[in-house]
Short mmCIF file of C-alpha atoms in Angstrom, two decimals:
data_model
loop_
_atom_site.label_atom_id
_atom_site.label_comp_id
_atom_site.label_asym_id
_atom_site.label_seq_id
_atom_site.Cartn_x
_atom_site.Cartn_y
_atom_site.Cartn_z
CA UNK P 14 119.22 134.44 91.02
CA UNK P 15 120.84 132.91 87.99
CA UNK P 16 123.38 130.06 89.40
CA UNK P 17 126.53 128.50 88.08
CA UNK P 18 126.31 125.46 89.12
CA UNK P 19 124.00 122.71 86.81
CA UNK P 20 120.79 120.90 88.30
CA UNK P 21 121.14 117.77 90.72
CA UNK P 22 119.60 115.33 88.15
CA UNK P 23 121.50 116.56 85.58
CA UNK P 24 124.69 116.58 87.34
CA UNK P 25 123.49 113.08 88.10
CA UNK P 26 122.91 112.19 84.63
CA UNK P 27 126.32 114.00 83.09
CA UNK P 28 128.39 111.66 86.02
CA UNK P 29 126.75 108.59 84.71
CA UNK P 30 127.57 109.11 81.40
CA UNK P 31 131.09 110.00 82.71
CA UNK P 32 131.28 106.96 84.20
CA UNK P 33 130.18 105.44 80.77
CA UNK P 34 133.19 107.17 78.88
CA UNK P 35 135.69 106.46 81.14
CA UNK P 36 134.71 102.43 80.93
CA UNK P 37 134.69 102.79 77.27
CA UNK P 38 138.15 104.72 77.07
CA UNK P 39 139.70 102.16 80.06
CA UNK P 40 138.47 98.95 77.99
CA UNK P 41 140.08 100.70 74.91
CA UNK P 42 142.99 101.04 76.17
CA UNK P 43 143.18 97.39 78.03
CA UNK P 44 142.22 96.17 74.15
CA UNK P 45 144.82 98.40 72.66
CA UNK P 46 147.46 97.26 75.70
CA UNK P 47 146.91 93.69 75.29
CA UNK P 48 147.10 93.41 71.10
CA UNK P 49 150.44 94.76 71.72
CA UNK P 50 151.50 92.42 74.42
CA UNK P 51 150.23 89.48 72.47
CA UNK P 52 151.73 90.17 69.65
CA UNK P 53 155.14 90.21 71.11
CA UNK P 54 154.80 86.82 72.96
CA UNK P 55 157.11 83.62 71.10
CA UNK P 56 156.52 79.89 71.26
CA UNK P 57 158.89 77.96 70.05
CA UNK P 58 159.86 74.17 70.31
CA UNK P 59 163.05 73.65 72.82
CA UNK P 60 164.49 70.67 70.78
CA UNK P 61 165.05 72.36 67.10
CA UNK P 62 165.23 68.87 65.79
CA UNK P 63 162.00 68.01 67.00
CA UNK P 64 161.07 65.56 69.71
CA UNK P 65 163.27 62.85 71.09
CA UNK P 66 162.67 59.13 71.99
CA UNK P 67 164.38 57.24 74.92
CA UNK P 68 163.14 53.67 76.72
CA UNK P 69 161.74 53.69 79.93
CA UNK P 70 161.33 50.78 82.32
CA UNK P 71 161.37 47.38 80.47
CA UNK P 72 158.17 48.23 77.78
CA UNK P 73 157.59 51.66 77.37
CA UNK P 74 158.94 54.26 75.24
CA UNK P 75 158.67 57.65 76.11
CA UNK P 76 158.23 60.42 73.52
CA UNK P 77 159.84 63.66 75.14
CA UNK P 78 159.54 67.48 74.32
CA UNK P 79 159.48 71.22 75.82
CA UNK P 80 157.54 74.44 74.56
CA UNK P 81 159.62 77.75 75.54
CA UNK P 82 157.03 80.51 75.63
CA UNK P 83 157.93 83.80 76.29
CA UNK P 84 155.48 86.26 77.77
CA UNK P 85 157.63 89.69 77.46
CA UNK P 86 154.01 91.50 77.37
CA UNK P 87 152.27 92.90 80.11
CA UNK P 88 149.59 90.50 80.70
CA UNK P 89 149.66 86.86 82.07
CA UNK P 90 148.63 84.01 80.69
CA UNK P 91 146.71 81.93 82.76
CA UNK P 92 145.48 78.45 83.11
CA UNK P 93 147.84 76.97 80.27
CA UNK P 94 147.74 73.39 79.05
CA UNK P 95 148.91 72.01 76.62
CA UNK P 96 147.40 68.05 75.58
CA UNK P 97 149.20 65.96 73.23
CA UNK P 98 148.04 62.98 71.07
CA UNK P 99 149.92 60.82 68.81
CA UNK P 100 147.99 58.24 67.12
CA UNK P 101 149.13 55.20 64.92
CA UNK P 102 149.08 55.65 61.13
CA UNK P 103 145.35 54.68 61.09
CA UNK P 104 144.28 57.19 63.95
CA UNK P 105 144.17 54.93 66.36
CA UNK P 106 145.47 56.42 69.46
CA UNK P 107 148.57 55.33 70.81
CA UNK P 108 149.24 57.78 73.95
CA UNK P 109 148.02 61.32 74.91
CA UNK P 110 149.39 63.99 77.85
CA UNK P 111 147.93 66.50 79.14
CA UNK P 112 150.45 69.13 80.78
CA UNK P 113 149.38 70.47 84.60
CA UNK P 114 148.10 74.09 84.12
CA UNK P 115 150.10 76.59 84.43
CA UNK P 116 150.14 80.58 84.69
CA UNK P 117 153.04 82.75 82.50
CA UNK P 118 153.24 85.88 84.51
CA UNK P 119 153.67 89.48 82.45
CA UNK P 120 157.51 89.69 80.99
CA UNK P 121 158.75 86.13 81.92
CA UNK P 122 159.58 82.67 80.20
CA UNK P 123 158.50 79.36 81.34
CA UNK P 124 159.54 75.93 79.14
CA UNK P 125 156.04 73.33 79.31
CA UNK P 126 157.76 69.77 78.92
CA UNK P 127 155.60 67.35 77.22
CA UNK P 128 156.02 64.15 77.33
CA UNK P 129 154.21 61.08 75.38
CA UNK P 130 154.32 57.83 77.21
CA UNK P 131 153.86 55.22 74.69
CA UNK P 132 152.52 51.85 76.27
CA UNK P 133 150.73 50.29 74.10
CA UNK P 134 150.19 47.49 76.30
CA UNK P 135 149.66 44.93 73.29
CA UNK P 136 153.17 43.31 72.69
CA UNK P 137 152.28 43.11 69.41
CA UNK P 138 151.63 47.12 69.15
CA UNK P 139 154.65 47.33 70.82
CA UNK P 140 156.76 44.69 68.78
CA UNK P 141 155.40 47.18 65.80
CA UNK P 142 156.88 50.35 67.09
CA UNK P 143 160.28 48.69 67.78
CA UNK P 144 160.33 46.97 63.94
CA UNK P 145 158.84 49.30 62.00
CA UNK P 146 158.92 53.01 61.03
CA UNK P 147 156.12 54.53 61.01
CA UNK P 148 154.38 58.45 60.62
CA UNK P 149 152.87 58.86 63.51
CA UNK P 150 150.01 61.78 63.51
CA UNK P 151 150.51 63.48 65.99
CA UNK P 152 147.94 66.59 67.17
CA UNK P 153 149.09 68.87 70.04
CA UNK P 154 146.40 71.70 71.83
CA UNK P 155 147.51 74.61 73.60
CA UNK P 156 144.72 76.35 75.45
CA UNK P 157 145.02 79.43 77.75
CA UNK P 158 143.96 82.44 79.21
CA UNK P 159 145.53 85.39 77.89
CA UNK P 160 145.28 89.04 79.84
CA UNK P 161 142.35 87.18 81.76
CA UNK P 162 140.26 88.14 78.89
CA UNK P 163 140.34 86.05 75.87
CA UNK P 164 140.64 82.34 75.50
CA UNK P 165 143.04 81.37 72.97
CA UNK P 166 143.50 77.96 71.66
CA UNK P 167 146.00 76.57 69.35
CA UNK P 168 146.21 73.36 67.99
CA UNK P 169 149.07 71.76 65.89
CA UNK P 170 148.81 69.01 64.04
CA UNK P 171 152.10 67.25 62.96
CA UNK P 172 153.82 64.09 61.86
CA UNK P 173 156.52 62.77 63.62
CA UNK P 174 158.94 60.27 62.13
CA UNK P 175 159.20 57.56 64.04
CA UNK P 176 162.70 55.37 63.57
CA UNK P 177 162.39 52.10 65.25
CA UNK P 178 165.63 50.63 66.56
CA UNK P 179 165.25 47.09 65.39
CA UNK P 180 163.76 48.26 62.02
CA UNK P 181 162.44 44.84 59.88
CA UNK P 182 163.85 42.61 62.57
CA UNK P 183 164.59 39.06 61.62
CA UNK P 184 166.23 35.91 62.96
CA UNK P 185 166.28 33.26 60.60
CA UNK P 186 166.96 30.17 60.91
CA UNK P 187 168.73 28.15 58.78
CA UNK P 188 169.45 24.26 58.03
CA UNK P 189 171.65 22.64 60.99
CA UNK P 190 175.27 21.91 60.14
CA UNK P 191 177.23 19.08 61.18
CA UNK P 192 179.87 20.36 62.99
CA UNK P 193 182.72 17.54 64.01
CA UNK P 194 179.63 14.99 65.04
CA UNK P 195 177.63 17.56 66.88
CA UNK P 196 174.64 19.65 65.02
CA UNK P 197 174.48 23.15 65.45
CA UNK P 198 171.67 25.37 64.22
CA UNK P 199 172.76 28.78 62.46
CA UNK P 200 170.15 31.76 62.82
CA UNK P 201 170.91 35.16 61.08
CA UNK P 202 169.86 38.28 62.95
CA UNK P 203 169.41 41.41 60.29
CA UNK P 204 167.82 44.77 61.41
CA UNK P 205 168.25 48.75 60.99
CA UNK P 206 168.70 50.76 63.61
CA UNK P 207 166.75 53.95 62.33
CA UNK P 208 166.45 55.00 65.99
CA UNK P 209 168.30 58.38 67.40
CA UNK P 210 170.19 55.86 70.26
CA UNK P 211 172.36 53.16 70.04
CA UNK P 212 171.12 49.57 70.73
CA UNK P 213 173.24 48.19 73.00
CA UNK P 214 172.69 45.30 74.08
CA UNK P 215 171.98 41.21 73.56
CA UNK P 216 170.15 39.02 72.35
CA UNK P 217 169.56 35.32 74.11
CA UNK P 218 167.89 32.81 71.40
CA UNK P 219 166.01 29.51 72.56
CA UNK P 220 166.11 26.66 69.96
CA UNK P 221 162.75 24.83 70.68
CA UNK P 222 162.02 21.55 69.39
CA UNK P 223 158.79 20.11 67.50
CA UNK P 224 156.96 19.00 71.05
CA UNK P 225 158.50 21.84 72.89
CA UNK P 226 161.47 21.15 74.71
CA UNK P 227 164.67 23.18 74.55
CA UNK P 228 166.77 21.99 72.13
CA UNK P 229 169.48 24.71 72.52
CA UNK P 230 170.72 28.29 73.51
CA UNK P 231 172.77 31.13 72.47
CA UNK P 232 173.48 34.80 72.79
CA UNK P 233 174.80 37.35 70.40
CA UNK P 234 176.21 40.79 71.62
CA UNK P 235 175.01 44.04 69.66
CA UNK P 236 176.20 47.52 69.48
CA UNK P 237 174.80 49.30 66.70
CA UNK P 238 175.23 52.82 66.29
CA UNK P 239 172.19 55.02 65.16
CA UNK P 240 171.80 54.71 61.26
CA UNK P 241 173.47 51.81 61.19
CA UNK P 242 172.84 48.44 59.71
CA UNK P 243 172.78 45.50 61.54
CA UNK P 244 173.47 42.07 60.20
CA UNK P 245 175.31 38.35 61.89
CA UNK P 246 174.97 34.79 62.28
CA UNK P 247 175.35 32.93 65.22
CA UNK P 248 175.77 28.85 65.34
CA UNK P 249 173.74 27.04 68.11
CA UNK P 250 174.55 23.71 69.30
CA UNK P 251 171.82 21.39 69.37
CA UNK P 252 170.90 18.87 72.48
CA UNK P 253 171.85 15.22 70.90
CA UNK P 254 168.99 13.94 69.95
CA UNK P 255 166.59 16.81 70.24
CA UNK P 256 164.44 17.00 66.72
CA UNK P 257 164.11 20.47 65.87
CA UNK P 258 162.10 20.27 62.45
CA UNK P 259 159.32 21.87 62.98
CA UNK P 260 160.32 23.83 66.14
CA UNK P 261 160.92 27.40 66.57
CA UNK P 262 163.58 30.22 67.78
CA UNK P 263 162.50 32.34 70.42
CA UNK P 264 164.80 35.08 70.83
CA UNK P 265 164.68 38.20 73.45
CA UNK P 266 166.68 41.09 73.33
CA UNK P 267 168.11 42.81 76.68
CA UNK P 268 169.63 45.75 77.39
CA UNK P 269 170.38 48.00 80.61
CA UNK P 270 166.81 49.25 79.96
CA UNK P 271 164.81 47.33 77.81
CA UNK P 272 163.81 43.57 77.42
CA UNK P 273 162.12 42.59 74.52
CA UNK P 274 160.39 39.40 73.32
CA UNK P 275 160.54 38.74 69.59
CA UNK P 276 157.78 36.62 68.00
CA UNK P 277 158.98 32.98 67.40
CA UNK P 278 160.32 32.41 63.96
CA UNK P 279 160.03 28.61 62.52
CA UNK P 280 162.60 26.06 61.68
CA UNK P 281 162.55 24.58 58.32
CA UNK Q 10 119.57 130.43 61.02
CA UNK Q 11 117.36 131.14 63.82
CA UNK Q 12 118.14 129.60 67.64
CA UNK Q 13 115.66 129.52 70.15
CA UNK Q 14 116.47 131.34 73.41
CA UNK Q 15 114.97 130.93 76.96
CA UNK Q 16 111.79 128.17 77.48
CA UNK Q 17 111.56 126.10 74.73
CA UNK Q 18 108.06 124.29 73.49
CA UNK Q 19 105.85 125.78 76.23
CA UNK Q 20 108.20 124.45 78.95
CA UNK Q 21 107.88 125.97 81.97
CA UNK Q 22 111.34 128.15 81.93
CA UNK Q 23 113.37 127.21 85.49
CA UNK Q 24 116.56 127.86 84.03
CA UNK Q 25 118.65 129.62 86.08
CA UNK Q 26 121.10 131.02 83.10
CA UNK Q 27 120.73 132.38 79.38
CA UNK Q 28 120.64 129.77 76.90
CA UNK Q 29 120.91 129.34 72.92
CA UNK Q 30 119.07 126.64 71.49
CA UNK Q 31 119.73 125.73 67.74
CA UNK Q 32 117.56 125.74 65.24
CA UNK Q 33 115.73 122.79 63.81
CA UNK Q 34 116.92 123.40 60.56
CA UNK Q 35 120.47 124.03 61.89
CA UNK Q 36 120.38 120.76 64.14
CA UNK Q 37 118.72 118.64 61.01
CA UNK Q 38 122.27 120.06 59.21
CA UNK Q 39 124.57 119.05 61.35
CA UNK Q 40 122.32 115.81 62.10
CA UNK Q 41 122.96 114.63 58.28
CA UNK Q 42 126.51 115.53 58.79
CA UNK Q 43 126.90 113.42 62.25
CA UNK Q 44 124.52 110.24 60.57
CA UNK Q 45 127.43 110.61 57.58
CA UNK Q 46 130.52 109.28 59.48
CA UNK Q 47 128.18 107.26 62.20
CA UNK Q 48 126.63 105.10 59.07
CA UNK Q 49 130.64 104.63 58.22
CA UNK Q 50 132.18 103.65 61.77
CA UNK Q 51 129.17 101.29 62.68
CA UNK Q 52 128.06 99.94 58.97
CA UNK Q 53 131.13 100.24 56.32
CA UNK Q 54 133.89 99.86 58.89
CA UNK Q 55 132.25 96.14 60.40
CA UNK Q 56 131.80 95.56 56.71
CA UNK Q 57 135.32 96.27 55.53
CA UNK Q 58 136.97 94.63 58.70
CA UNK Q 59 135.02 91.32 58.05
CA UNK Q 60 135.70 91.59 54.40
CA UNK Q 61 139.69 91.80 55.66
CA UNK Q 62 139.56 89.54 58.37
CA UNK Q 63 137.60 86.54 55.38
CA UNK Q 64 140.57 87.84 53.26
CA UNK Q 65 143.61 86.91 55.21
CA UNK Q 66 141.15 83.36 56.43
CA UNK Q 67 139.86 84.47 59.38
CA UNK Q 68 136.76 82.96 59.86
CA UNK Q 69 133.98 84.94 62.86
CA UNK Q 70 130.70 83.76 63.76
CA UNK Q 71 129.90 87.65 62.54
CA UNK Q 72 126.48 87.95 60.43
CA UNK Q 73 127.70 90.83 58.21
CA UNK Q 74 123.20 91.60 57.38
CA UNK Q 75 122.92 91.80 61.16
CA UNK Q 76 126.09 94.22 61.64
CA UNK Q 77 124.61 96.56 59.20
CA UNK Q 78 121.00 96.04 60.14
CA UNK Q 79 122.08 97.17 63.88
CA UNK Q 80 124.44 99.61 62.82
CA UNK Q 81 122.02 101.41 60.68
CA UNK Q 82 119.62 101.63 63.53
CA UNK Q 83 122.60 102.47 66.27
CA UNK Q 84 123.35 105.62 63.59
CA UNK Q 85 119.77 106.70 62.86
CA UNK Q 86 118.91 106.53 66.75
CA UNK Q 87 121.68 108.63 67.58
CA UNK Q 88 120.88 111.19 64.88
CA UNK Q 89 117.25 111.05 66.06
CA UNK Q 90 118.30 111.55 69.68
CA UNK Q 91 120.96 114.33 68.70
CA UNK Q 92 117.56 116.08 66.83
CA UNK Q 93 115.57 115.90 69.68
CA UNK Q 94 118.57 116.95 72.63
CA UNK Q 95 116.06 120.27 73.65
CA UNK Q 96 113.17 118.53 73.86
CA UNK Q 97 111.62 115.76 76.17
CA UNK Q 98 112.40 113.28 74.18
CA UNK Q 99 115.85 113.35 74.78
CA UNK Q 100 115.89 110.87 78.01
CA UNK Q 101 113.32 107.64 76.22
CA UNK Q 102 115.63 108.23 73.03
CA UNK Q 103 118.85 108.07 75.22
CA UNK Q 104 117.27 105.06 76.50
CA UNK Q 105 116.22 103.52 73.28
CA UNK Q 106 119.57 103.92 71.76
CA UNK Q 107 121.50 102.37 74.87
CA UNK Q 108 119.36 99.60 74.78
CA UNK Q 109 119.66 98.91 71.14
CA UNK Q 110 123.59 99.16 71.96
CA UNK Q 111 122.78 96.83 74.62
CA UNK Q 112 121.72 94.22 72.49
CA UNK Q 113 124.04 94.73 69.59
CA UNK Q 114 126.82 94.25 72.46
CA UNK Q 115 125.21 91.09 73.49
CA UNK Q 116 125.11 89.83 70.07
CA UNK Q 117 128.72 90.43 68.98
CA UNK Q 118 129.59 88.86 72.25
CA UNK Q 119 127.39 85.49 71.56
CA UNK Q 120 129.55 85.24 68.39
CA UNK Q 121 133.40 86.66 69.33
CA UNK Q 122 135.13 83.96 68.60
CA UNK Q 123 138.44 84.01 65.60
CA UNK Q 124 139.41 81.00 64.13
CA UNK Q 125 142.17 81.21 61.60
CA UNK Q 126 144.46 78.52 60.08
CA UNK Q 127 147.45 78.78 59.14
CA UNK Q 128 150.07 76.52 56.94
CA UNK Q 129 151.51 73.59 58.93
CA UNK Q 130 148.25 72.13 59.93
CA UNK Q 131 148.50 74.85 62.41
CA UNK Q 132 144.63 76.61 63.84
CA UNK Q 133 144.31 79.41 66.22
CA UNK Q 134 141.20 79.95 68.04
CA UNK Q 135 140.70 83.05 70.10
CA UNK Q 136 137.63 84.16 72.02
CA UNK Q 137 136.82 87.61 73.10
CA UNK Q 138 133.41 88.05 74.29
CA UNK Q 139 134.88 89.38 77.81
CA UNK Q 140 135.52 92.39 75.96
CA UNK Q 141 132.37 93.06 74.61
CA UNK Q 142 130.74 91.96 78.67
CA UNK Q 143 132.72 94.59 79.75
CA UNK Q 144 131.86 96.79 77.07
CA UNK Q 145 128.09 96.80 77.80
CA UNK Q 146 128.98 98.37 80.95
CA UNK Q 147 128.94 101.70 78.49
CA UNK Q 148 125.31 101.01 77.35
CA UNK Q 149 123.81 99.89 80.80
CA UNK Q 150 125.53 103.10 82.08
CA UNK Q 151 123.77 105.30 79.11
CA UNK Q 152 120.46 103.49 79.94
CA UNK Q 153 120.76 104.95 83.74
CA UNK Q 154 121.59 108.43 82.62
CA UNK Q 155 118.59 108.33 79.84
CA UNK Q 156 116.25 107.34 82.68
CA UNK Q 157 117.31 110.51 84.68
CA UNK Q 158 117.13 112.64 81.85
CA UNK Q 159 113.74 111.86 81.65
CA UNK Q 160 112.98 112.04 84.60
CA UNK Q 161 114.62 115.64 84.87
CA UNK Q 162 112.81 116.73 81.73
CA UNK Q 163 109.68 115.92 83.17
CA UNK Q 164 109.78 117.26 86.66
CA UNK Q 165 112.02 120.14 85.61
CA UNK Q 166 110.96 121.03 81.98
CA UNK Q 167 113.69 122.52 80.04
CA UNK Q 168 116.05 122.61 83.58
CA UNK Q 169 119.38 121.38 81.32
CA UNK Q 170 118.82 123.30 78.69
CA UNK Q 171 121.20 126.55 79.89
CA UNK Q 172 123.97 123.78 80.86
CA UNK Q 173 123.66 121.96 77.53
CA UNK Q 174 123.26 124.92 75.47
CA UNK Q 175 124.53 127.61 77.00
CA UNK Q 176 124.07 130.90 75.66
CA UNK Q 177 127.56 132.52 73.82
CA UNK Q 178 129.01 134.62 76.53
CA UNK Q 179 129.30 138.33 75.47
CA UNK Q 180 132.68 141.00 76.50
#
C-alpha cells in the first residue's frame, strides 16, 4: 500500500540536514546582526584637547585620560582593556597602565579612564621631564571581545607633547656685591612654564661654600601662569667670612604638591 | 529527454509511491548549469573579496591558490554528488563533500584574522575564527546525514527515491 509518509532513515537524514541549514542560516544572521552593530559603535577621546597632566604626591606626575565608547549595537563587548605606554624620546619606557577589564553591555556607554603614572624614580629622569619638553611616544592597545565572537584589537600609536613647567630651568649665580659692608650673592632664576597649570609656588636657595658649609639662604615666591615666562633675581646675604668661590647653590622648589630638588649650579 | 521511472539500476524497487527520475543527460545539463554559479560563489567571489579587502589595505592570512584550489573541488564535488543523487553513491559523495567542507572550514579558521591600518599610526586587528568553528557545525552535520544516506541506500536500495523525486502528480 503506497504510503505518504517518507522512510525512517531518510526522514533521519532530511532532519539532519535541517539541522545543518538552520545552523548555517542562524550563524548568517548572527554575522549579518553583529556587522551592523559594530559598525555603529563610537570611541572617542573624553578630553578633545588630548590628555592632561597634574602632580601627584611630592615626585610623580600623573598623565590622565578617558575613552567614551558607545555600544548602541546589540552585542556586548566583553573583557575590554585598554594598556597604555608612553616611552621617552628614545623608546625607553617611562610608565605603562593597563585598565581593569571591563564588559560594555548591548546599547550602553561606559568612559575607560586611563591614567599614566610617571615615576621615573631617577631624579635625574625626573629633573628632565620638569625642564624640558619633550615628544613623548606614546602607544595605547585596546583589546576586546566583541558579540563573544571576534577578538578585536586596536592599537594607537601617538605623540603627546609634553610642556614641562620649569622649561630650561636655571639659577645662576652671579659675582657677590658689596652691599653697605655686608656681601650678598645675586642668583637669577629664568624658566618657561610650557605646562597646562600654574606653578605656584617657592623656591628656597642654599648658598654653600667651597668646604661645604652654609654660607647663606633665601627664598623667592613664584606664580607663573601657563605660557608664561619666568625670569628674577634675588640677593643673598652671605655669612661674614664664609668663602663661597668655588661653592655651589642648591635650590628646591615647593609647592602645595610638589617638592623639587634642582641640581647644584656653581659659583664663579 | 527521457526520465527513469520506478527501480532504478537493478535496485530492488521498495518504494512505496510513483517516482520520476531525470535523465542523465538532463541531470549532466543542469549539473553544468549548477557547477557555473558554484565555481563563482566559492572561487571568483574569495578571489574578488581578497582582491578588495588588499585594495582598501586589509591584510588576511588568506592563501588566495588554496581558496581556489578548495573551492574548485567544493564545486566539482557538489556537481558530482548532484549527478549521482539516484544512485548509491549519493551518501560516500555527501560524505566526501562535507568533509572536504570540513577542512576548508578548518583552514579559513586557522587563518581569520584582519589586520588593517589606518592613518594616524592607528591598526585594527580583528579575529573571527569563532565564526567559521561554528560554521563547521553545517559540514559535521552533512557528514551525519551522508552516512545515513548510505546506509539507507544500501539496506533499502532506491527507498528515497519517490520522496526525492517524486513523480508529477496528474488531475
Amino acid at each position: 500500500v503506497p504510503s505518504d509518509r517518507p522512510p525512517r532513515l531518510h526522514r533521519l537524514a532530511r532532519s539532519i540536514r535541517l539541522v545543518g541549514l538552520v545552523v548555517l542560516i542562524l550563524v548568517v544572521v548572527f554575522v549579518v546582526t553583529a556587522a551592523y552593530s559594530a559598525s555603529r559603535l563610537r570611541v572617542e577621546r573624553s578630553n578633545a584637547a588630548g590628555p592632561t597632566a597634574e602632580f601627584a604626591g611630592t615626585d610623580r606626575i600623573v598623565v590622565v585620560s578617558a575613552v567614551n565608547l558607545s555600544n548602541p549595537g546589540l552585542y556586548p563587548i566583553d573583557q575590554l582593556t585598554i594598556v597604555s605606554r608612553i616611552a621617552w624620546p628614545d623608546g625607553t619606557l617611562l610608565a605603562s597602565s593597563e585598565s581593569t577589564p571591563q564588559s560594555i553591555a548591548g546599547m550602553s556607554s561606559v568612559t575607560v579612564p586611563v591614567r599614566l603614572d610617571l615615576n621615573p624614580g631617577a631624579t635625574g629622569s625626573l629633573y628632565a621631564l620638569l625642564t624640558k619638553d619633550e615628544v613623548l611616544p606614546v602607544t595605547t592597545w585596546a583589546n576586546a571581545t566583541y558579540a563573544g565572537a571576534f577578538p578585536v584589537s586596536v592599537a594607537v600609536r601617538t605623540n603627546y607633547s609634553w610642556g614641562a613647567p620649569f622649561a630650561g630651568l636655571a639659577a645662576t649665580a652671579g659675582t657677590p656685591v658689596d652691599a653697605n659692608g655686608s656681601f650678598q650673592e645675586p642668583v637669577t632664576v629664568t624658566f618657561a612654564n610650557d605646562a597646562p597649570l600654574a606653578d605656584q609656588g617657592t623656591f628656597a636657595f642654599s648658598l654653600i661654600g667651597a668646604q661645604g658649609q652654609v654660607c647663606g639662604s633665601g627664598t623667592l615666591g613664584v606664580d607663573v601662569p601657563p605660557g608664561s615666562s619666568f625670569g628674577q633675581s634675588l640677593r643673598i646675604p652671605i655669612a661674614t667670612g664664609c668663602p663661597l668661590a668655588g661653592g655651589s647653590v642648591m635650590a628646591n622648589y615647593q609647592s602645595a604638591s610638589w617638592n623639587l630638588a634642582l641640581p647644584p649650579e656653581a659659583i664663579p | 529527454v527521457t526520465a527513469t521511472t520506478g527501480p532504478l539500476d537493478g535496485e530492488a524497487n521498495v518504494a512505496t509511491a510513483p517516482y520520476r527520475v531525470p535523465s542523465v543527460g538532463r541531470r549532466i545539463a543542469v549539473a553544468v548549469l549548477r557547477l557555473v554559479p558554484l565555481l563563482f560563489v566559492f572561487v571568483v567571489v574569495p578571489y574578488l573579496l581578497l582582491r578588495r579587502l588588499d585594495a582598501i589595505g586589509v591584510g588576511t592570512a588568506l592563501s588566495w591558490p588554496v581558496l581556489a584550489i578548495a573551492g574548485t573541488v567544493l564545486a566539482v564535488l557538489s556537481t558530482a554528488r548532484y549527478l549521482a543523487r539516484p544512485t548509491r553513491a549519493y551518501g560516500p559523495l555527501s560524505v566526501l563533500q562535507s568533509a572536504v567542507g570540513l577542512l576548508y572550514l578548518l583552514y579559513l579558521a586557522s587563518a581569520a584574522t584582519a589586520r588593517v591600518a589606518f592613518g594616524g599610526g592607528v591598526t585594527f586587528t580583528i579575529g573571527y575564527a569563532e565564526i567559521f568553528w561554528i560554521l563547521a557545525v553545517v559540514p559535521v552535520v552533512g557528514i551525519g546525514a551522508g552516512l545515513v544516506t548510505t546506509v539507507e541506500d544500501f539496506r533499502h536500495p532506491g527507498e528515497r527515491l519517490p520522496w526525492e523525486f517524486p513523480a508529477p502528480r496528474v488531475g
